[in-house]
């Protein structure tokens, strides 16, 4: 089924549905596979060394519009309207306030479309969700507006449309930096990463474009495994069973906890499938190169949206969020958390809820997320230092916090899956709101100093100021062992 989850439209088959219901989902899969093949052609035959930047922009944009029209019909015109309105603001509004106007207009137009889709067309249904791509476009528009406010140059209309609506990311993202995208189109991304690695050009060593072939194949295999796991397991333990009266009445609480974990574990592979496929499409086009590993192999994780092992073995709420929907987390950090003068954590969760949509379950999830984040921060600052004395204590701490993190995450996102207020509150009542209560108690009895006071302590600590930064994960590019396709 389509799921308007954490960043956009996700497509997976749902039961024995009729052909009419399945057609939009089939269109989505077909378009993503077409985009994957087109990306290979784009990298090989429209390479920056073979054609102009103008041609690359035009082809990427036109293909993106074609895929959008194929999937969403005339609803895809909303992508143009949103982009056109905000580009006009960028041109005619002053630099001082332009980013604020773009933020309000882009987010407001997205919210208007979400309201009409949910409450006018098909509440609770995810078919042909044209607001999914608009969520990513909103991220790109607001990110660029803040970058221009901070001193970046104003893009041309073609560059703007290409950035927002290119075929690699029009359907499932992920979002990316405007500068990174332009460097990819202009063919300077590899040279810039080479300079970052070496610090200077080396005229004796001819640099060849690293091939993304191995990474693309690896990510496609990850997609296949994720899809297989989801289709095999998800139907056997749906989240909705957690709120059935019979299940609540007859199942011991510890088994309810285990079932909740398994049901959410079975839900995540659909996100792994779509986000990893989107990453593979961008890599196949040559976008996403991020320097080299220590062993000389190229890294293709510049715009990756998740790290599966770090998610499944996360030992803190923050670690889970840092590795889940990475590009959206970076967007929230850039446009909200780092700029909000008062209670940035709450403001960031509120913006995330508004951006996701208008289902009440989203707001319950992100309200709970605020409590979880504050409680987890309190535990880390007050409890963790007592477990750093030995390897055994650290292992014990990691095991306990892993279990606690997984349960907390599952508990938090149940309303996100159930969508409505009634079923969500029924679930929380069946758990007696126990984790909410624990979070509030931790926040009261294990206080954490405000961020500005912690920063002041760090700035006044000579040892912290003199601590060396971690070395870059790169080596001399002349010794890189790689093949150019």
Tab-separated table of C-alpha atoms in Angstrom:
chain	number	residue	atom	x	y	z
A	1	UNK	CA	0.000	0.000	0.000
A	2	UNK	CA	1.023	3.602	-0.311
A	3	UNK	CA	2.180	5.012	2.996
A	4	UNK	CA	2.705	8.737	3.467
A	5	UNK	CA	5.414	7.979	5.960
A	6	UNK	CA	8.236	9.957	7.386
A	7	UNK	CA	9.083	11.564	4.101
A	8	UNK	CA	6.671	10.797	1.343
A	9	UNK	CA	4.734	8.332	-0.700
A	10	UNK	CA	5.657	4.703	-0.225
A	11	UNK	CA	4.317	1.999	-2.431
A	12	UNK	CA	3.757	-1.618	-1.614
A	13	UNK	CA	1.038	-4.098	-2.619
A	14	UNK	CA	-1.925	-4.525	-0.317
A	15	UNK	CA	-3.823	-7.794	-0.192
A	16	UNK	CA	-6.150	-8.880	-2.980
A	17	UNK	CA	-7.227	-5.469	-4.210
A	18	UNK	CA	-8.933	-4.907	-7.517
A	19	UNK	CA	-7.061	-3.737	-10.593
A	20	UNK	CA	-8.358	-0.173	-10.338
A	21	UNK	CA	-6.968	0.243	-6.815
A	22	UNK	CA	-3.636	-1.331	-7.682
A	23	UNK	CA	-2.995	0.692	-10.839
A	24	UNK	CA	-1.505	3.776	-9.091
A	25	UNK	CA	0.795	1.525	-7.078
A	26	UNK	CA	1.916	-0.342	-10.159
A	27	UNK	CA	2.551	3.007	-11.858
A	28	UNK	CA	4.772	4.065	-8.986
A	29	UNK	CA	6.908	0.921	-9.116
A	30	UNK	CA	7.164	1.039	-12.897
A	31	UNK	CA	8.202	4.689	-12.794
A	32	UNK	CA	10.907	4.056	-10.211
A	33	UNK	CA	12.300	1.169	-12.242
A	34	UNK	CA	12.177	3.351	-15.349
A	35	UNK	CA	13.983	6.082	-13.411
A	36	UNK	CA	16.670	3.568	-12.406
A	37	UNK	CA	17.335	2.580	-16.023
A	38	UNK	CA	17.179	6.200	-17.149
A	39	UNK	CA	19.685	7.135	-14.456
A	40	UNK	CA	22.203	4.691	-15.902
A	41	UNK	CA	21.706	6.195	-19.365
A	42	UNK	CA	21.919	9.715	-17.943
A	43	UNK	CA	25.295	9.047	-16.290
A	44	UNK	CA	26.824	7.328	-19.313
A	45	UNK	CA	25.464	9.307	-22.261
A	46	UNK	CA	24.753	12.728	-20.729
A	47	UNK	CA	27.931	12.873	-18.724
A	48	UNK	CA	29.180	16.457	-18.095
A	49	UNK	CA	32.154	15.723	-20.344
A	50	UNK	CA	29.827	14.856	-23.242
A	51	UNK	CA	27.096	17.471	-23.036
A	52	UNK	CA	26.325	20.877	-21.584
A	53	UNK	CA	24.932	21.734	-18.172
A	54	UNK	CA	21.864	23.220	-19.904
A	55	UNK	CA	21.028	19.901	-21.592
A	56	UNK	CA	21.450	17.965	-18.348
A	57	UNK	CA	19.093	20.371	-16.544
A	58	UNK	CA	16.471	20.224	-19.304
A	59	UNK	CA	16.506	16.428	-19.633
A	60	UNK	CA	16.389	15.847	-15.856
A	61	UNK	CA	13.476	18.292	-15.493
A	62	UNK	CA	11.383	17.063	-18.419
A	63	UNK	CA	11.796	13.431	-17.381
A	64	UNK	CA	10.759	14.376	-13.866
A	65	UNK	CA	7.570	16.066	-15.069
A	66	UNK	CA	6.786	13.079	-17.273
A	67	UNK	CA	7.067	10.644	-14.354
A	68	UNK	CA	4.938	12.925	-12.180
A	69	UNK	CA	2.202	13.167	-14.829
A	70	UNK	CA	2.311	9.415	-15.381
A	71	UNK	CA	1.848	8.689	-11.671
A	72	UNK	CA	-0.450	11.506	-10.545
A	73	UNK	CA	-2.084	12.909	-13.659
A	74	UNK	CA	-2.966	16.584	-13.530
A	75	UNK	CA	-2.410	16.644	-9.767
A	76	UNK	CA	1.253	16.963	-10.726
A	77	UNK	CA	0.536	20.579	-11.692
A	78	UNK	CA	0.575	21.324	-7.965
A	79	UNK	CA	4.341	20.756	-8.106
A	80	UNK	CA	4.655	23.563	-10.672
A	81	UNK	CA	2.301	25.874	-8.792
A	82	UNK	CA	4.203	25.450	-5.539
A	83	UNK	CA	7.565	25.959	-7.267
A	84	UNK	CA	6.297	28.937	-9.277
A	85	UNK	CA	4.839	30.760	-6.286
A	86	UNK	CA	7.982	30.413	-4.225
A	87	UNK	CA	10.301	31.340	-7.106
A	88	UNK	CA	8.319	34.537	-7.597
A	89	UNK	CA	8.803	35.320	-3.917
A	90	UNK	CA	12.543	34.718	-4.225
A	91	UNK	CA	12.715	37.210	-7.096
A	92	UNK	CA	10.519	40.007	-5.798
A	93	UNK	CA	10.853	39.796	-2.006
A	94	UNK	CA	13.853	41.260	-0.249
A	95	UNK	CA	16.629	38.924	0.824
A	96	UNK	CA	16.046	39.833	4.464
A	97	UNK	CA	12.527	38.341	4.627
A	98	UNK	CA	12.360	36.164	1.508
A	99	UNK	CA	13.176	32.935	3.349
A	100	UNK	CA	10.323	33.496	5.797
A	101	UNK	CA	7.784	34.121	3.026
A	102	UNK	CA	8.952	31.058	1.083
A	103	UNK	CA	8.740	28.938	4.201
A	104	UNK	CA	5.178	30.013	4.965
A	105	UNK	CA	3.948	29.752	1.359
A	106	UNK	CA	5.579	26.383	0.611
A	107	UNK	CA	4.442	24.792	3.875
A	108	UNK	CA	1.010	26.434	3.655
A	109	UNK	CA	0.391	25.207	0.120
A	110	UNK	CA	1.509	21.709	1.099
A	111	UNK	CA	-0.881	21.743	4.066
A	112	UNK	CA	-3.759	22.945	1.873
A	113	UNK	CA	-3.171	20.053	-0.541
A	114	UNK	CA	-2.931	17.579	2.336
A	115	UNK	CA	-6.226	18.793	3.823
A	116	UNK	CA	-8.058	18.481	0.505
A	117	UNK	CA	-6.607	15.027	-0.176
A	118	UNK	CA	-7.415	13.659	3.285
A	119	UNK	CA	-10.752	15.258	4.103
A	120	UNK	CA	-12.183	15.789	0.614
A	121	UNK	CA	-10.980	12.753	-1.320
A	122	UNK	CA	-9.918	9.644	0.614
A	123	UNK	CA	-9.349	9.799	4.358
A	124	UNK	CA	-7.189	6.918	5.460
A	125	UNK	CA	-6.334	5.864	1.898
A	126	UNK	CA	-2.898	6.282	0.411
A	127	UNK	CA	-3.553	5.667	-3.287
A	128	UNK	CA	-1.980	8.172	-5.679
A	129	UNK	CA	-0.829	10.464	-2.892
A	130	UNK	CA	0.417	13.456	-4.879
A	131	UNK	CA	1.346	15.252	-1.642
A	132	UNK	CA	4.222	12.800	-1.086
A	133	UNK	CA	6.458	14.413	-3.736
A	134	UNK	CA	5.281	17.841	-2.550
A	135	UNK	CA	6.724	17.078	0.875
A	136	UNK	CA	10.179	16.643	-0.651
A	137	UNK	CA	9.741	19.727	-2.866
A	138	UNK	CA	8.784	21.726	0.239
A	139	UNK	CA	12.023	20.655	1.876
A	140	UNK	CA	14.032	21.712	-1.162
A	141	UNK	CA	12.270	25.073	-1.521
A	142	UNK	CA	12.736	26.055	2.114
A	143	UNK	CA	16.320	24.780	2.256
A	144	UNK	CA	17.247	26.812	-0.806
A	145	UNK	CA	15.464	29.900	0.520
A	146	UNK	CA	17.515	29.778	3.718
A	147	UNK	CA	20.701	29.154	1.725
A	148	UNK	CA	20.014	32.257	-0.408
A	149	UNK	CA	19.310	34.237	2.768
A	150	UNK	CA	22.663	33.059	4.135
A	151	UNK	CA	24.514	34.304	1.046
A	152	UNK	CA	24.135	31.751	-1.756
A	153	UNK	CA	23.445	32.938	-5.271
A	154	UNK	CA	19.951	33.040	-6.756
A	155	UNK	CA	19.349	30.133	-9.176
A	156	UNK	CA	17.887	30.524	-12.650
A	157	UNK	CA	14.354	29.239	-13.219
A	158	UNK	CA	15.686	26.171	-15.052
A	159	UNK	CA	18.112	25.358	-12.226
A	160	UNK	CA	15.299	25.815	-9.711
A	161	UNK	CA	12.889	23.499	-11.509
A	162	UNK	CA	15.620	20.946	-12.141
A	163	UNK	CA	16.538	20.929	-8.450
A	164	UNK	CA	12.913	20.546	-7.338
A	165	UNK	CA	11.553	18.177	-9.984
A	166	UNK	CA	14.383	16.098	-11.467
A	167	UNK	CA	13.510	12.518	-12.402
A	168	UNK	CA	15.854	10.949	-9.806
A	169	UNK	CA	13.980	12.336	-6.828
A	170	UNK	CA	10.556	13.517	-8.005
A	171	UNK	CA	8.674	10.467	-6.677
A	172	UNK	CA	10.459	9.490	-3.470
A	173	UNK	CA	13.271	11.984	-2.875
A	174	UNK	CA	15.429	12.176	-0.940
A	175	UNK	CA	16.008	15.873	-0.470
A	176	UNK	CA	19.513	17.215	-0.938
A	177	UNK	CA	21.533	20.397	-0.776
A	178	UNK	CA	21.148	22.730	-3.769
A	179	UNK	CA	24.921	23.151	-3.974
A	180	UNK	CA	25.439	19.378	-4.058
A	181	UNK	CA	22.869	18.998	-6.835
A	182	UNK	CA	24.387	21.778	-8.958
A	183	UNK	CA	27.863	20.292	-8.478
A	184	UNK	CA	26.487	16.968	-9.747
A	185	UNK	CA	24.876	18.565	-12.813
A	186	UNK	CA	27.969	20.626	-13.625
A	187	UNK	CA	30.292	17.662	-13.110
A	188	UNK	CA	32.369	19.244	-10.343
A	189	UNK	CA	31.277	16.955	-7.502
A	190	UNK	CA	34.121	14.448	-7.941
A	191	UNK	CA	36.779	17.154	-8.196
A	192	UNK	CA	35.477	18.878	-5.060
A	193	UNK	CA	35.573	15.632	-3.077
A	194	UNK	CA	39.078	14.983	-4.404
A	195	UNK	CA	40.169	18.393	-3.112
A	196	UNK	CA	38.557	17.703	0.253
A	197	UNK	CA	40.518	14.459	0.480
A	198	UNK	CA	43.924	15.697	-0.698
A	199	UNK	CA	43.768	19.376	0.082
A	200	UNK	CA	45.156	20.228	-3.352
A	201	UNK	CA	45.089	19.116	-6.950
A	202	UNK	CA	47.698	16.578	-7.979
A	203	UNK	CA	48.613	17.135	-11.579
A	204	UNK	CA	50.484	13.824	-11.830
A	205	UNK	CA	47.399	11.786	-11.059
A	206	UNK	CA	44.526	11.795	-13.490
A	207	UNK	CA	41.270	11.484	-11.562
A	208	UNK	CA	38.602	9.223	-13.006
A	209	UNK	CA	34.977	9.267	-11.965
A	210	UNK	CA	34.417	6.498	-9.416
A	211	UNK	CA	31.820	3.957	-10.426
A	212	UNK	CA	28.662	3.533	-8.318
A	213	UNK	CA	28.037	0.036	-9.721
A	214	UNK	CA	28.857	-1.940	-6.576
A	215	UNK	CA	26.865	0.371	-4.337
A	216	UNK	CA	23.861	0.365	-6.659
A	217	UNK	CA	23.870	-3.440	-6.806
A	218	UNK	CA	24.216	-3.654	-3.022
A	219	UNK	CA	21.314	-1.260	-2.494
A	220	UNK	CA	19.116	-3.098	-4.977
A	221	UNK	CA	19.819	-6.337	-3.098
A	222	UNK	CA	18.839	-4.564	0.110
A	223	UNK	CA	15.607	-3.511	-1.589
A	224	UNK	CA	14.847	-7.080	-2.622
A	225	UNK	CA	15.466	-8.459	0.870
A	226	UNK	CA	13.427	-5.690	2.495
A	227	UNK	CA	10.498	-6.284	0.168
A	228	UNK	CA	10.640	-10.036	0.728
A	229	UNK	CA	10.714	-9.622	4.523
A	230	UNK	CA	7.848	-7.156	4.462
A	231	UNK	CA	5.615	-9.306	2.265
A	232	UNK	CA	6.435	-12.429	4.277
A	233	UNK	CA	6.019	-11.056	7.798
A	234	UNK	CA	3.849	-7.958	7.798
A	235	UNK	CA	0.501	-9.674	7.231
A	236	UNK	CA	1.094	-12.094	10.102
A	237	UNK	CA	1.434	-9.368	12.748
A	238	UNK	CA	-0.372	-6.127	11.820
A	239	UNK	CA	-0.144	-3.242	14.272
A	240	UNK	CA	-3.950	-2.947	14.362
A	241	UNK	CA	-4.183	-6.207	16.318
A	242	UNK	CA	-2.684	-4.375	19.318
A	243	UNK	CA	-5.978	-2.515	19.863
A	244	UNK	CA	-8.365	-5.431	19.404
A	245	UNK	CA	-10.430	-6.028	22.544
A	246	UNK	CA	-9.840	-9.761	22.488
A	247	UNK	CA	-6.076	-9.325	22.147
A	248	UNK	CA	-5.905	-6.820	25.008
A	249	UNK	CA	-8.097	-8.939	27.292
A	250	UNK	CA	-6.403	-12.305	26.767
A	251	UNK	CA	-2.747	-11.468	26.114
A	252	UNK	CA	-0.351	-10.963	29.037
A	253	UNK	CA	1.254	-7.549	29.066
A	254	UNK	CA	4.787	-8.811	28.438
A	255	UNK	CA	3.528	-10.602	25.316
A	256	UNK	CA	1.757	-7.414	24.194
A	257	UNK	CA	5.105	-5.654	24.440
A	258	UNK	CA	6.807	-8.395	22.407
A	259	UNK	CA	4.051	-8.327	19.796
A	260	UNK	CA	4.281	-4.544	19.454
A	261	UNK	CA	8.016	-4.808	18.820
A	262	UNK	CA	7.568	-7.538	16.210
A	263	UNK	CA	4.746	-5.700	14.437
A	264	UNK	CA	6.806	-2.516	14.145
A	265	UNK	CA	9.870	-4.526	13.141
A	266	UNK	CA	7.786	-5.968	10.293
A	267	UNK	CA	6.588	-2.496	9.274
A	268	UNK	CA	9.985	-0.868	8.795
A	269	UNK	CA	11.180	-2.876	5.746
A	270	UNK	CA	8.729	-1.031	3.485
A	271	UNK	CA	10.558	2.208	4.297
A	272	UNK	CA	13.896	0.478	3.780
A	273	UNK	CA	12.683	-0.658	0.355
A	274	UNK	CA	11.550	2.711	-0.959
A	275	UNK	CA	14.273	4.887	0.500
A	276	UNK	CA	17.065	2.527	-0.544
A	277	UNK	CA	15.636	2.285	-4.066
A	278	UNK	CA	15.501	6.085	-4.288
A	279	UNK	CA	19.125	6.261	-3.137
A	280	UNK	CA	20.135	3.669	-5.740
A	281	UNK	CA	18.441	5.690	-8.509
A	282	UNK	CA	20.404	8.814	-7.587
A	283	UNK	CA	23.662	6.862	-7.335
A	284	UNK	CA	23.059	5.228	-10.714
A	285	UNK	CA	22.833	8.724	-12.212
A	286	UNK	CA	26.170	9.632	-10.582
A	287	UNK	CA	24.704	11.653	-7.720
A	288	UNK	CA	25.621	10.867	-4.118
A	289	UNK	CA	29.413	10.504	-4.212
A	290	UNK	CA	30.829	11.425	-0.793
A	291	UNK	CA	34.563	10.854	-0.953
A	292	UNK	CA	36.474	7.698	-0.140
A	293	UNK	CA	36.741	5.192	2.673
A	294	UNK	CA	40.064	4.454	4.324
A	295	UNK	CA	40.516	1.403	2.128
A	296	UNK	CA	40.226	3.515	-1.019
A	297	UNK	CA	36.711	2.472	-2.007
A	298	UNK	CA	34.287	5.242	-2.998
A	299	UNK	CA	31.480	6.246	-0.655
A	300	UNK	CA	28.031	6.789	-2.141
A	301	UNK	CA	26.122	7.931	0.923
A	302	UNK	CA	25.914	11.701	0.423
A	303	UNK	CA	22.103	11.648	0.248
A	304	UNK	CA	21.395	8.267	1.841
A	305	UNK	CA	18.265	8.356	3.962
A	306	UNK	CA	18.909	5.593	6.475
A	307	UNK	CA	21.437	3.254	8.074
A	308	UNK	CA	19.576	0.033	8.726
A	309	UNK	CA	21.935	-1.608	11.241
A	310	UNK	CA	22.252	1.582	13.272
A	311	UNK	CA	18.451	1.801	13.357
A	312	UNK	CA	17.861	-1.768	14.448
A	313	UNK	CA	20.611	-1.657	17.083
A	314	UNK	CA	20.081	1.915	18.277
A	315	UNK	CA	20.764	2.356	21.983
A	316	UNK	CA	19.136	5.773	22.321
A	317	UNK	CA	16.178	7.668	20.924
A	318	UNK	CA	18.585	10.177	19.376
A	319	UNK	CA	20.639	7.454	17.698
A	320	UNK	CA	17.489	6.022	16.131
A	321	UNK	CA	16.356	9.422	14.831
A	322	UNK	CA	19.845	10.296	13.563
A	323	UNK	CA	19.836	7.223	11.313
A	324	UNK	CA	16.165	7.223	10.256
A	325	UNK	CA	15.125	9.519	7.389
A	326	UNK	CA	18.487	11.252	7.601
A	327	UNK	CA	17.866	13.936	4.978
A	328	UNK	CA	14.612	15.050	6.597
A	329	UNK	CA	16.367	15.210	9.967
A	330	UNK	CA	19.078	17.414	8.418
A	331	UNK	CA	16.404	19.646	6.875
A	332	UNK	CA	14.638	20.055	10.220
A	333	UNK	CA	17.958	20.857	11.846
A	334	UNK	CA	18.891	23.493	9.239
A	335	UNK	CA	15.589	25.344	8.984
A	336	UNK	CA	14.271	24.985	12.534
A	337	UNK	CA	16.401	23.513	15.301
A	338	UNK	CA	19.490	25.669	14.681
A	339	UNK	CA	17.441	28.842	14.135
A	340	UNK	CA	14.720	28.605	16.773
A	341	UNK	CA	15.611	30.757	19.827
A	342	UNK	CA	13.110	29.136	22.198
A	343	UNK	CA	12.616	25.418	22.903
A	344	UNK	CA	14.017	24.212	19.574
A	345	UNK	CA	13.232	20.552	20.333
A	346	UNK	CA	9.482	21.152	20.664
A	347	UNK	CA	9.469	23.501	17.658
A	348	UNK	CA	11.268	20.913	15.522
A	349	UNK	CA	8.814	18.138	16.402
A	350	UNK	CA	5.879	20.483	15.717
A	351	UNK	CA	7.258	21.413	12.295
A	352	UNK	CA	7.796	17.731	11.532
A	353	UNK	CA	4.166	16.962	12.416
A	354	UNK	CA	2.828	19.808	10.262
A	355	UNK	CA	5.026	18.773	7.349
A	356	UNK	CA	3.933	15.134	7.538
A	357	UNK	CA	0.255	15.926	7.168
A	358	UNK	CA	-3.059	16.476	8.885
A	359	UNK	CA	-3.841	13.062	10.358
A	360	UNK	CA	-4.269	13.469	14.147
A	361	UNK	CA	-2.085	10.439	14.768
A	362	UNK	CA	0.924	12.337	13.456
A	363	UNK	CA	0.536	14.983	16.143
A	364	UNK	CA	0.134	12.385	18.892
A	365	UNK	CA	3.316	10.693	17.704
A	366	UNK	CA	5.379	13.858	17.647
A	367	UNK	CA	4.016	15.108	20.968
A	368	UNK	CA	5.066	11.790	22.477
A	369	UNK	CA	8.385	12.157	20.651
A	370	UNK	CA	9.090	15.402	22.507
A	371	UNK	CA	8.654	13.638	25.855
A	372	UNK	CA	10.780	10.716	24.701
A	373	UNK	CA	13.595	12.967	23.528
A	374	UNK	CA	13.691	14.973	26.750
A	375	UNK	CA	13.557	11.828	28.903
A	376	UNK	CA	16.269	10.092	26.870
A	377	UNK	CA	18.449	13.190	27.182
A	378	UNK	CA	17.943	13.167	30.948
A	379	UNK	CA	18.959	9.505	31.192
A	380	UNK	CA	22.040	10.011	29.061
A	381	UNK	CA	23.267	13.035	31.047
A	382	UNK	CA	22.515	11.653	34.520
A	383	UNK	CA	22.761	7.865	34.305
A	384	UNK	CA	25.214	6.989	31.549
A	385	UNK	CA	28.350	8.397	33.292
A	386	UNK	CA	27.906	5.786	36.054
A	387	UNK	CA	28.297	2.938	33.526
A	388	UNK	CA	31.546	4.054	31.925
A	389	UNK	CA	33.833	2.424	34.461
A	390	UNK	CA	34.259	-0.940	32.772
A	391	UNK	CA	33.502	-2.802	29.563
A	392	UNK	CA	31.000	-5.040	31.364
A	393	UNK	CA	29.043	-2.063	32.693
A	394	UNK	CA	29.059	-0.397	29.282
A	395	UNK	CA	27.737	-3.593	27.691
A	396	UNK	CA	24.999	-3.835	30.311
A	397	UNK	CA	24.059	-0.200	29.686
A	398	UNK	CA	23.942	-0.784	25.918
A	399	UNK	CA	21.732	-3.870	26.219
A	400	UNK	CA	19.272	-2.174	28.567
A	401	UNK	CA	19.127	1.040	26.558
A	402	UNK	CA	18.704	-0.912	23.303
A	403	UNK	CA	15.645	-2.689	24.680
A	404	UNK	CA	14.282	0.531	26.144
A	405	UNK	CA	14.858	2.434	22.901
A	406	UNK	CA	13.102	-0.145	20.748
A	407	UNK	CA	10.071	-0.262	23.033
A	408	UNK	CA	9.951	3.530	23.258
A	409	UNK	CA	10.117	3.911	19.476
A	410	UNK	CA	7.349	1.356	18.915
A	411	UNK	CA	5.173	2.977	21.571
A	412	UNK	CA	5.726	6.412	20.062
A	413	UNK	CA	4.885	5.614	16.441
A	414	UNK	CA	1.709	3.588	16.971
A	415	UNK	CA	-0.502	6.676	16.360
A	416	UNK	CA	1.514	7.383	13.203
A	417	UNK	CA	0.373	4.012	11.858
A	418	UNK	CA	-3.200	4.090	13.196
A	419	UNK	CA	-3.734	7.730	12.062
A	420	UNK	CA	-6.933	8.434	14.048
A	421	UNK	CA	-7.242	9.714	17.617
A	422	UNK	CA	-9.661	7.053	18.897
A	423	UNK	CA	-7.594	3.947	18.069
A	424	UNK	CA	-4.390	5.689	19.175
A	425	UNK	CA	-5.763	6.636	22.600
A	426	UNK	CA	-7.224	3.147	22.958
A	427	UNK	CA	-3.741	1.729	22.515
A	428	UNK	CA	-2.209	4.126	25.029
A	429	UNK	CA	-4.995	3.384	27.538
A	430	UNK	CA	-4.297	-0.334	27.183
A	431	UNK	CA	-0.750	0.470	28.284
A	432	UNK	CA	-2.051	2.841	31.003
A	433	UNK	CA	-0.004	5.652	29.435
A	434	UNK	CA	2.886	4.108	31.361
A	435	UNK	CA	5.732	5.335	29.150
A	436	UNK	CA	4.295	8.865	29.055
A	437	UNK	CA	4.269	8.839	32.849
A	438	UNK	CA	7.799	7.475	33.094
A	439	UNK	CA	9.050	10.180	30.711
A	440	UNK	CA	7.474	12.970	32.764
A	441	UNK	CA	8.965	11.568	35.985
A	442	UNK	CA	12.422	11.355	34.408
A	443	UNK	CA	12.177	14.951	33.196
A	444	UNK	CA	11.198	16.101	36.698
A	445	UNK	CA	13.705	14.146	38.771
A	446	UNK	CA	16.621	14.020	36.296
A	447	UNK	CA	16.808	17.586	34.979
A	448	UNK	CA	19.120	18.559	32.148
A	449	UNK	CA	20.671	21.991	31.817
A	450	UNK	CA	19.412	24.126	28.897
A	451	UNK	CA	21.370	23.913	25.672
A	452	UNK	CA	22.895	27.409	25.936
A	453	UNK	CA	24.238	26.643	29.433
A	454	UNK	CA	25.760	23.349	28.278
A	455	UNK	CA	27.371	25.148	25.336
A	456	UNK	CA	28.769	27.780	27.699
A	457	UNK	CA	30.320	25.071	29.882
A	458	UNK	CA	31.950	23.470	26.859
A	459	UNK	CA	33.304	26.802	25.623
A	460	UNK	CA	34.858	27.487	29.042
A	461	UNK	CA	36.506	24.046	29.254
A	462	UNK	CA	40.090	24.241	27.890
A	463	UNK	CA	40.257	20.469	27.409
A	464	UNK	CA	37.119	20.490	25.285
A	465	UNK	CA	38.418	23.382	23.212
A	466	UNK	CA	41.761	21.664	22.596
A	467	UNK	CA	40.331	18.233	21.823
A	468	UNK	CA	41.346	17.255	18.300
A	469	UNK	CA	38.661	16.580	15.764
A	470	UNK	CA	38.374	13.128	14.260
A	471	UNK	CA	40.450	12.688	11.107
A	472	UNK	CA	38.688	12.614	7.767
A	473	UNK	CA	37.706	9.201	6.484
A	474	UNK	CA	39.755	9.587	3.329
A	475	UNK	CA	43.172	8.918	1.879
A	476	UNK	CA	45.220	10.198	-0.994
A	477	UNK	CA	43.170	9.806	-4.130
A	478	UNK	CA	46.155	8.800	-6.220
A	479	UNK	CA	46.170	5.517	-4.316
A	480	UNK	CA	42.431	4.932	-4.623
A	481	UNK	CA	41.639	1.540	-6.081
A	482	UNK	CA	38.651	2.089	-8.243
A	483	UNK	CA	37.319	1.549	-11.719
A	484	UNK	CA	35.716	4.093	-13.967
A	485	UNK	CA	32.678	2.870	-15.812
